[in-house]
Short mmCIF file of C-alpha atoms and ligand atoms in Angstrom, two decimals:
data_model
loop_
_atom_site.label_atom_id
_atom_site.label_comp_id
_atom_site.label_asym_id
_atom_site.label_seq_id
_atom_site.Cartn_x
_atom_site.Cartn_y
_atom_site.Cartn_z
CA MET A 1 0.00 -0.01 -0.01
CA SER A 2 1.34 3.45 -0.85
CA GLU A 3 2.44 5.81 1.97
CA ILE A 4 -0.45 8.24 1.28
CA ASN A 5 -3.05 5.43 1.38
CA LYS A 6 -1.67 4.31 4.70
CA ILE A 7 -2.11 7.80 6.07
CA TYR A 8 -5.58 8.01 4.60
CA ASN A 9 -6.61 4.74 6.28
CA LYS A 10 -5.35 6.03 9.59
CA ILE A 11 -6.94 9.47 9.62
CA SER A 12 -10.19 8.81 7.64
CA LYS A 13 -11.95 8.15 10.95
CA VAL A 14 -11.52 11.75 12.03
CA VAL A 15 -10.86 13.75 8.80
CA PRO A 16 -13.88 13.91 6.44
CA ASP A 17 -13.27 12.82 2.79
CA ILE A 18 -14.01 16.28 1.43
CA GLU A 19 -11.11 17.64 3.52
CA TRP A 20 -8.81 14.73 2.65
CA ASP A 21 -8.92 15.61 -1.09
CA PHE A 22 -7.48 19.00 -0.14
CA HIS A 23 -4.89 17.70 2.35
CA ALA A 24 -3.48 14.70 0.42
CA PRO A 25 -1.47 16.68 -2.21
CA TYR A 26 0.15 18.78 0.55
CA ILE A 27 0.96 15.76 2.67
CA GLU A 28 2.72 14.12 -0.29
CA LYS A 29 4.60 17.26 -1.22
CA ILE A 30 5.74 18.00 2.33
CA ASN A 31 6.90 14.46 3.01
CA LYS A 32 8.96 14.55 -0.26
CA LEU A 33 10.45 17.94 0.52
CA LYS A 34 11.37 16.84 4.01
CA LYS A 35 13.57 14.05 2.60
CA GLU A 36 15.15 16.27 -0.03
CA LYS A 37 16.06 18.91 2.53
CA ASN A 38 16.91 16.62 5.44
CA ALA A 39 14.21 18.37 7.50
CA VAL A 40 12.32 17.07 10.55
CA ILE A 41 8.81 18.11 11.53
CA LEU A 42 8.20 18.37 15.28
CA ALA A 43 4.49 18.84 16.07
CA HIS A 44 2.68 19.57 19.31
CA ASN A 45 -0.19 17.29 20.39
CA TYR A 46 -2.67 20.16 19.62
CA GLN A 47 -1.94 20.13 15.88
CA THR A 48 -4.72 18.91 13.64
CA PRO A 49 -4.81 15.17 12.70
CA GLU A 50 -3.61 15.74 9.13
CA ILE A 51 -0.48 17.36 10.54
CA TYR A 52 -0.08 15.07 13.55
CA HIS A 53 -0.53 11.84 11.62
CA GLY A 54 0.24 13.06 8.08
CA VAL A 55 3.58 14.89 8.21
CA ALA A 56 4.97 14.99 11.76
CA ASP A 57 8.06 12.94 12.49
CA ILE A 58 7.54 13.43 16.19
CA ALA A 59 4.29 14.53 17.83
CA ALA A 60 4.52 15.21 21.52
CA ASP A 61 4.09 17.54 24.51
CA SER A 62 6.19 20.64 24.97
CA LEU A 63 8.82 18.92 27.11
CA ALA A 64 9.42 16.11 24.64
CA LEU A 65 9.51 18.60 21.73
CA ALA A 66 12.34 20.53 23.51
CA ILE A 67 14.27 17.32 24.20
CA GLU A 68 13.79 15.98 20.66
CA ALA A 69 14.89 19.32 19.16
CA ALA A 70 18.20 18.94 20.99
CA LYS A 71 18.71 15.44 19.63
CA THR A 72 17.87 15.78 15.97
CA THR A 73 20.60 15.52 13.31
CA ALA A 74 18.30 17.05 10.61
CA ASP A 75 19.47 20.32 9.04
CA ILE A 76 16.10 21.99 9.35
CA ILE A 77 13.49 21.79 12.14
CA VAL A 78 9.98 22.83 11.24
CA LEU A 79 8.15 23.39 14.52
CA CYS A 80 4.40 22.90 14.09
CA GLY A 81 3.19 24.54 17.24
CA VAL A 82 3.40 27.99 18.70
CA HIS A 83 6.22 30.54 18.71
CA PHE A 84 7.63 29.79 22.14
CA MET A 85 8.00 26.12 21.14
CA ALA A 86 10.00 27.10 18.03
CA GLU A 87 12.18 29.43 20.14
CA THR A 88 12.79 26.62 22.62
CA ALA A 89 13.78 24.30 19.74
CA LYS A 90 16.24 26.96 18.59
CA LEU A 91 17.69 27.39 22.06
CA MET A 92 18.14 23.61 22.37
CA ASN A 93 19.84 23.29 18.94
CA PRO A 94 21.23 26.70 18.00
CA GLU A 95 23.20 25.42 14.96
CA LYS A 96 20.01 24.25 13.21
CA LYS A 97 17.69 26.27 11.05
CA VAL A 98 14.37 26.39 12.92
CA LEU A 99 11.29 27.41 10.99
CA ILE A 100 7.72 28.08 12.13
CA PRO A 101 4.94 27.96 9.52
CA ASP A 102 3.21 31.05 10.93
CA MET A 103 5.17 33.69 12.94
CA ASN A 104 1.83 34.87 14.47
CA ALA A 105 1.20 31.56 16.25
CA GLY A 106 1.53 33.10 19.72
CA CYS A 107 0.27 32.04 23.17
CA SER A 108 -1.78 34.04 25.75
CA LEU A 109 0.52 32.82 28.50
CA ALA A 110 3.73 33.83 26.68
CA ALA A 111 2.14 37.26 25.96
CA SER A 112 1.24 37.85 29.59
CA ILE A 113 4.74 38.62 30.83
CA THR A 114 7.90 40.45 29.69
CA GLY A 115 11.54 40.42 30.77
CA ASP A 116 10.91 43.77 32.59
CA ASP A 117 8.16 42.14 34.61
CA VAL A 118 10.51 39.37 35.73
CA ARG A 119 13.15 41.90 36.72
CA MET A 120 10.46 43.77 38.71
CA LEU A 121 9.48 40.50 40.50
CA ARG A 122 13.10 39.82 41.37
CA GLU A 123 13.39 43.28 42.95
CA LYS A 124 10.22 42.66 44.88
CA TYR A 125 11.36 39.23 46.14
CA PRO A 126 15.17 39.43 46.39
CA GLY A 127 16.98 36.09 46.37
CA VAL A 128 13.86 34.10 45.39
CA PRO A 129 14.56 31.91 42.37
CA VAL A 130 12.38 32.22 39.25
CA VAL A 131 10.83 29.16 37.63
CA SER A 132 9.26 29.94 34.26
CA TYR A 133 6.82 27.76 32.44
CA VAL A 134 8.25 26.99 29.02
CA ASN A 135 5.24 28.94 27.64
CA THR A 136 7.25 32.18 27.76
CA SER A 137 9.37 34.17 25.36
CA ALA A 138 13.14 33.72 25.09
CA GLU A 139 13.43 37.17 26.63
CA VAL A 140 11.60 35.92 29.79
CA LYS A 141 13.57 32.68 29.80
CA ALA A 142 16.76 34.73 29.84
CA GLU A 143 15.66 36.25 33.14
CA THR A 144 14.75 32.86 34.59
CA ASP A 145 16.69 30.37 36.76
CA ILE A 146 15.04 27.25 35.37
CA CYS A 147 12.16 26.44 33.03
CA CYS A 148 9.50 23.75 33.46
CA THR A 149 6.55 22.34 31.58
CA SER A 150 3.28 20.96 33.00
CA ALA A 151 4.92 17.49 32.85
CA ASN A 152 7.65 18.33 35.36
CA ALA A 153 6.62 21.55 37.19
CA VAL A 154 6.55 20.09 40.69
CA LYS A 155 9.77 18.19 40.17
CA VAL A 156 11.52 21.37 38.89
CA VAL A 157 10.26 23.49 41.82
CA GLU A 158 11.41 20.89 44.35
CA SER A 159 14.77 20.39 42.67
CA LEU A 160 15.80 23.90 43.80
CA GLY A 161 15.88 22.93 47.49
CA VAL A 162 14.43 26.31 48.60
CA ASP A 163 11.30 27.15 50.58
CA LYS A 164 9.96 29.81 48.16
CA VAL A 165 9.92 30.29 44.38
CA ILE A 166 8.49 32.75 41.92
CA PHE A 167 6.51 30.66 39.44
CA LEU A 168 5.32 32.30 36.21
CA PRO A 169 3.28 33.10 34.21
CA ASP A 170 0.35 30.68 34.57
CA HIS A 171 -1.69 31.42 37.67
CA TYR A 172 -3.63 28.13 37.46
CA LEU A 173 -0.55 25.98 36.87
CA ALA A 174 1.06 27.71 39.87
CA ASN A 175 -2.08 26.81 41.85
CA TYR A 176 -1.79 23.19 40.80
CA VAL A 177 1.94 23.11 41.76
CA GLN A 178 1.12 24.70 45.11
CA LYS A 179 -1.34 21.86 45.86
CA ASN A 180 1.38 19.32 45.23
CA THR A 181 4.39 20.83 47.08
CA LYS A 182 5.28 22.40 50.39
CA VAL A 183 7.45 25.04 48.65
CA LYS A 184 5.68 28.39 48.80
CA ILE A 185 4.69 29.54 45.29
CA ILE A 186 4.53 33.21 44.28
CA SER A 187 2.50 33.38 41.08
CA TRP A 188 1.79 35.74 38.17
CA GLN A 189 -1.62 36.46 36.68
CA GLY A 190 -1.24 34.80 33.25
CA THR A 191 -3.89 32.38 31.97
CA CYS A 192 -4.39 30.18 28.95
CA VAL A 193 -7.29 31.29 26.78
CA VAL A 194 -8.17 27.67 26.03
CA HIS A 195 -8.15 26.19 29.48
CA GLU A 196 -9.48 29.10 31.52
CA LYS A 197 -12.83 28.74 29.70
CA PHE A 198 -13.68 25.34 31.16
CA THR A 199 -15.97 25.28 34.21
CA SER A 200 -16.57 22.71 36.93
CA ASN A 201 -20.35 22.90 36.22
CA GLU A 202 -19.65 21.78 32.66
CA VAL A 203 -17.47 18.94 33.86
CA ASN A 204 -19.94 17.85 36.52
CA ASP A 205 -22.82 17.87 34.04
CA ILE A 206 -20.87 15.67 31.65
CA ARG A 207 -20.14 13.20 34.41
CA LYS A 208 -23.83 13.05 35.36
CA GLN A 209 -24.78 12.40 31.72
CA ASN A 210 -22.07 9.80 31.20
CA PRO A 211 -21.83 7.50 34.24
CA GLY A 212 -18.40 5.82 34.53
CA ILE A 213 -16.64 8.40 32.34
CA LYS A 214 -12.97 9.24 33.09
CA ILE A 215 -12.25 12.96 33.04
CA ILE A 216 -8.70 14.21 32.46
CA ALA A 217 -7.81 17.88 32.80
CA HIS A 218 -4.72 19.85 31.77
CA PRO A 219 -3.13 21.62 34.79
CA GLU A 220 -3.66 24.98 33.03
CA CYS A 221 -7.39 24.58 33.92
CA PRO A 222 -8.99 26.47 36.89
CA PRO A 223 -8.61 24.65 40.24
CA ASP A 224 -12.27 23.68 40.54
CA VAL A 225 -12.11 21.99 37.11
CA ILE A 226 -9.13 19.99 38.21
CA THR A 227 -10.86 18.99 41.43
CA ALA A 228 -13.90 17.80 39.44
CA SER A 229 -11.63 15.65 37.23
CA ASP A 230 -10.15 12.16 37.83
CA PHE A 231 -6.66 13.05 36.76
CA ALA A 232 -4.57 16.11 35.77
CA GLY A 233 -1.53 15.98 33.49
CA SER A 234 0.35 17.33 30.54
CA THR A 235 -0.83 16.49 27.05
CA SER A 236 1.53 13.48 26.90
CA SER A 237 0.30 12.19 30.27
CA MET A 238 -3.21 12.32 28.77
CA VAL A 239 -2.08 10.22 25.83
CA LYS A 240 -0.47 7.73 28.18
CA TYR A 241 -3.47 7.61 30.53
CA VAL A 242 -5.87 6.74 27.72
CA LYS A 243 -3.53 4.19 26.16
CA ASN A 244 -2.83 2.40 29.45
CA ASN A 245 -6.29 2.57 31.04
CA GLN A 246 -8.49 2.17 27.90
CA PRO A 247 -11.51 3.80 29.62
CA LYS A 248 -14.84 3.12 27.91
CA LYS A 249 -15.56 6.86 27.77
CA VAL A 250 -13.23 9.75 28.35
CA LEU A 251 -13.32 13.52 28.36
CA LEU A 252 -10.10 15.39 27.75
CA VAL A 253 -10.47 18.84 29.25
CA THR A 254 -8.14 20.57 26.84
CA GLU A 255 -7.66 21.66 23.22
CA CYS A 256 -9.93 19.99 20.62
CA SER A 257 -7.36 18.24 18.42
CA MET A 258 -6.12 16.08 21.30
CA SER A 259 -9.22 13.84 21.23
CA ASP A 260 -9.14 13.47 17.43
CA ASN A 261 -5.45 12.57 17.43
CA ILE A 262 -5.71 10.03 20.23
CA GLN A 263 -9.03 8.58 18.97
CA ILE A 264 -7.23 7.11 15.96
CA GLU A 265 -4.91 5.05 18.17
CA ASN A 266 -7.65 4.07 20.67
CA PRO A 267 -10.59 2.84 18.60
CA ASN A 268 -12.36 1.20 21.55
CA VAL A 269 -12.45 4.39 23.61
CA GLU A 270 -15.36 6.80 23.18
CA PHE A 271 -14.28 10.44 23.37
CA ILE A 272 -16.82 12.92 24.65
CA LYS A 273 -15.85 16.18 22.98
CA PRO A 274 -16.76 19.50 24.45
CA CYS A 275 -13.40 21.18 23.98
CA ASN A 276 -11.89 24.58 23.17
CA LEU A 277 -9.77 25.48 20.13
CA CYS A 278 -6.46 27.20 20.55
CA PRO A 279 -6.56 30.03 17.96
CA TYR A 280 -2.74 30.13 17.88
CA MET A 281 -2.16 26.40 17.37
CA LYS A 282 -4.77 26.50 14.63
CA LYS A 283 -2.77 29.07 12.62
CA ILE A 284 -0.54 26.20 11.49
CA THR A 285 -1.83 24.52 8.30
CA LEU A 286 -0.42 22.06 5.75
CA LYS A 287 -0.25 24.84 3.17
CA LYS A 288 1.78 27.08 5.47
CA ILE A 289 4.05 24.16 6.39
CA PHE A 290 4.71 23.48 2.72
CA ASN A 291 5.37 27.14 1.90
CA CYS A 292 7.74 27.66 4.82
CA LEU A 293 9.73 24.52 4.16
CA GLN A 294 9.96 25.26 0.44
CA LYS A 295 11.06 28.86 0.84
CA GLU A 296 12.90 28.25 4.15
CA ASN A 297 11.33 31.42 5.54
CA ASN A 298 9.95 32.27 8.98
CA GLU A 299 13.24 31.38 10.57
CA ILE A 300 13.57 31.79 14.32
CA LYS A 301 16.39 34.17 15.28
CA ILE A 302 17.29 34.97 18.92
CA GLY A 303 19.86 37.64 19.79
CA HIS A 304 23.07 36.32 21.26
CA ASN A 305 22.70 38.06 24.59
CA ILE A 306 19.27 36.60 25.22
CA SER A 307 19.91 33.15 23.73
CA ALA A 308 22.98 32.28 25.91
CA ARG A 309 21.01 32.98 29.12
CA ALA A 310 17.72 31.55 27.98
CA ARG A 311 19.47 28.32 26.82
CA MET A 312 20.77 27.72 30.33
CA SER A 313 17.30 27.77 31.90
CA VAL A 314 15.90 25.38 29.27
CA GLN A 315 18.87 23.04 29.52
CA ARG A 316 18.52 22.89 33.32
CA MET A 317 14.94 21.83 32.80
CA ALA A 318 15.94 19.18 30.24
CA GLU A 319 18.51 17.71 32.68
CA ILE A 320 15.75 17.25 35.23
CA GLY A 321 13.53 15.54 32.67
CA ARG A 322 10.06 14.23 33.26
P1 13P B 1 1.97 20.46 27.24
O1 13P B 1 3.30 20.84 27.76
O2 13P B 1 1.13 19.65 28.22
O3 13P B 1 2.09 19.81 25.89
O4 13P B 1 1.08 21.77 27.05
C1 13P B 1 1.53 22.85 26.27
C2 13P B 1 0.45 23.82 26.11
O5 13P B 1 0.61 24.83 25.47
C3 13P B 1 -0.82 23.53 26.75
O6 13P B 1 -1.72 24.52 26.54
FE1 SF4 B 2 -0.86 28.91 24.83
FE2 SF4 B 2 -3.12 27.90 25.79
FE3 SF4 B 2 -2.67 27.78 23.20
FE4 SF4 B 2 -1.27 26.25 24.89
S1 SF4 B 2 -3.41 26.13 24.47
S2 SF4 B 2 -0.43 27.47 23.20
S3 SF4 B 2 -1.10 27.64 26.65
S4 SF4 B 2 -2.93 29.68 24.41
#
């Protein structure tokens, strides 16, 4: 069976035929171009199924994307995700050309804080180390002691051996970390536009309507949503939970593409799908991936002064791992 037919068989359960006719030529062209240019496509779990299953070499959570970016021997990395993820890939592998299909694929968390804000926090809390969620700009990472993702936030905070940390920018993730550690957390007021919209009423209603359902929330959700759920974890923990537990019905309280992507690999699990779209993740399309790889444009550049300091905080996180 040809490569493209194999991909079709895989994603036809979640991608309608009318869309497939549009996607197929791009998938073929991108996969050919990748080989010609020795490029690798790293995609976040929130990318649409035609990207996740059609062209990605690695699809993962933000921690794994950072680690994989450091390991690749490809000449070009195309990061299908948001801008901070592409910057992180560049920090982890500065010799490589890192491209992002749409420079405007931002993130409400990354936009909520600047390097000046971090300097102000350091003045306010002298001597208190700064832990930054990887969902921040390189400029903020440069002002940071160590980065973390939702997959290792508690472990990173506890690795510092202190009794107080500044944890930014996600207020709800900070809240989640605070519930799981004795270290005092000083937080910032950033929120994710996707996860802040979920409510515990919504989650409780779904549980009532679907007895026995397992509900998994991302730690960027408000605290009452996490309390109303059975489990909280990063996007890769969600993938693992569904794969290992094979619940009859599941609700992933997160971005919409997650359920579609995992559905394909878990045909016996029924996914209940109220979800929210990330407007930034959804800026990435096959057409934009093709154009950026063909023209090698939208290259990530980080000034030397920022990159040297930002790299240290990401590398410290990678050393700690999951
Ligand atoms: P993960 O690190 O869990 O993949 O999440 C990244 C993200 O942007 C969630 O909104
Ligand atoms: Fe940022 Fe939220 Fe989108 Fe993740 S889902 S990229 S945190 S806005």
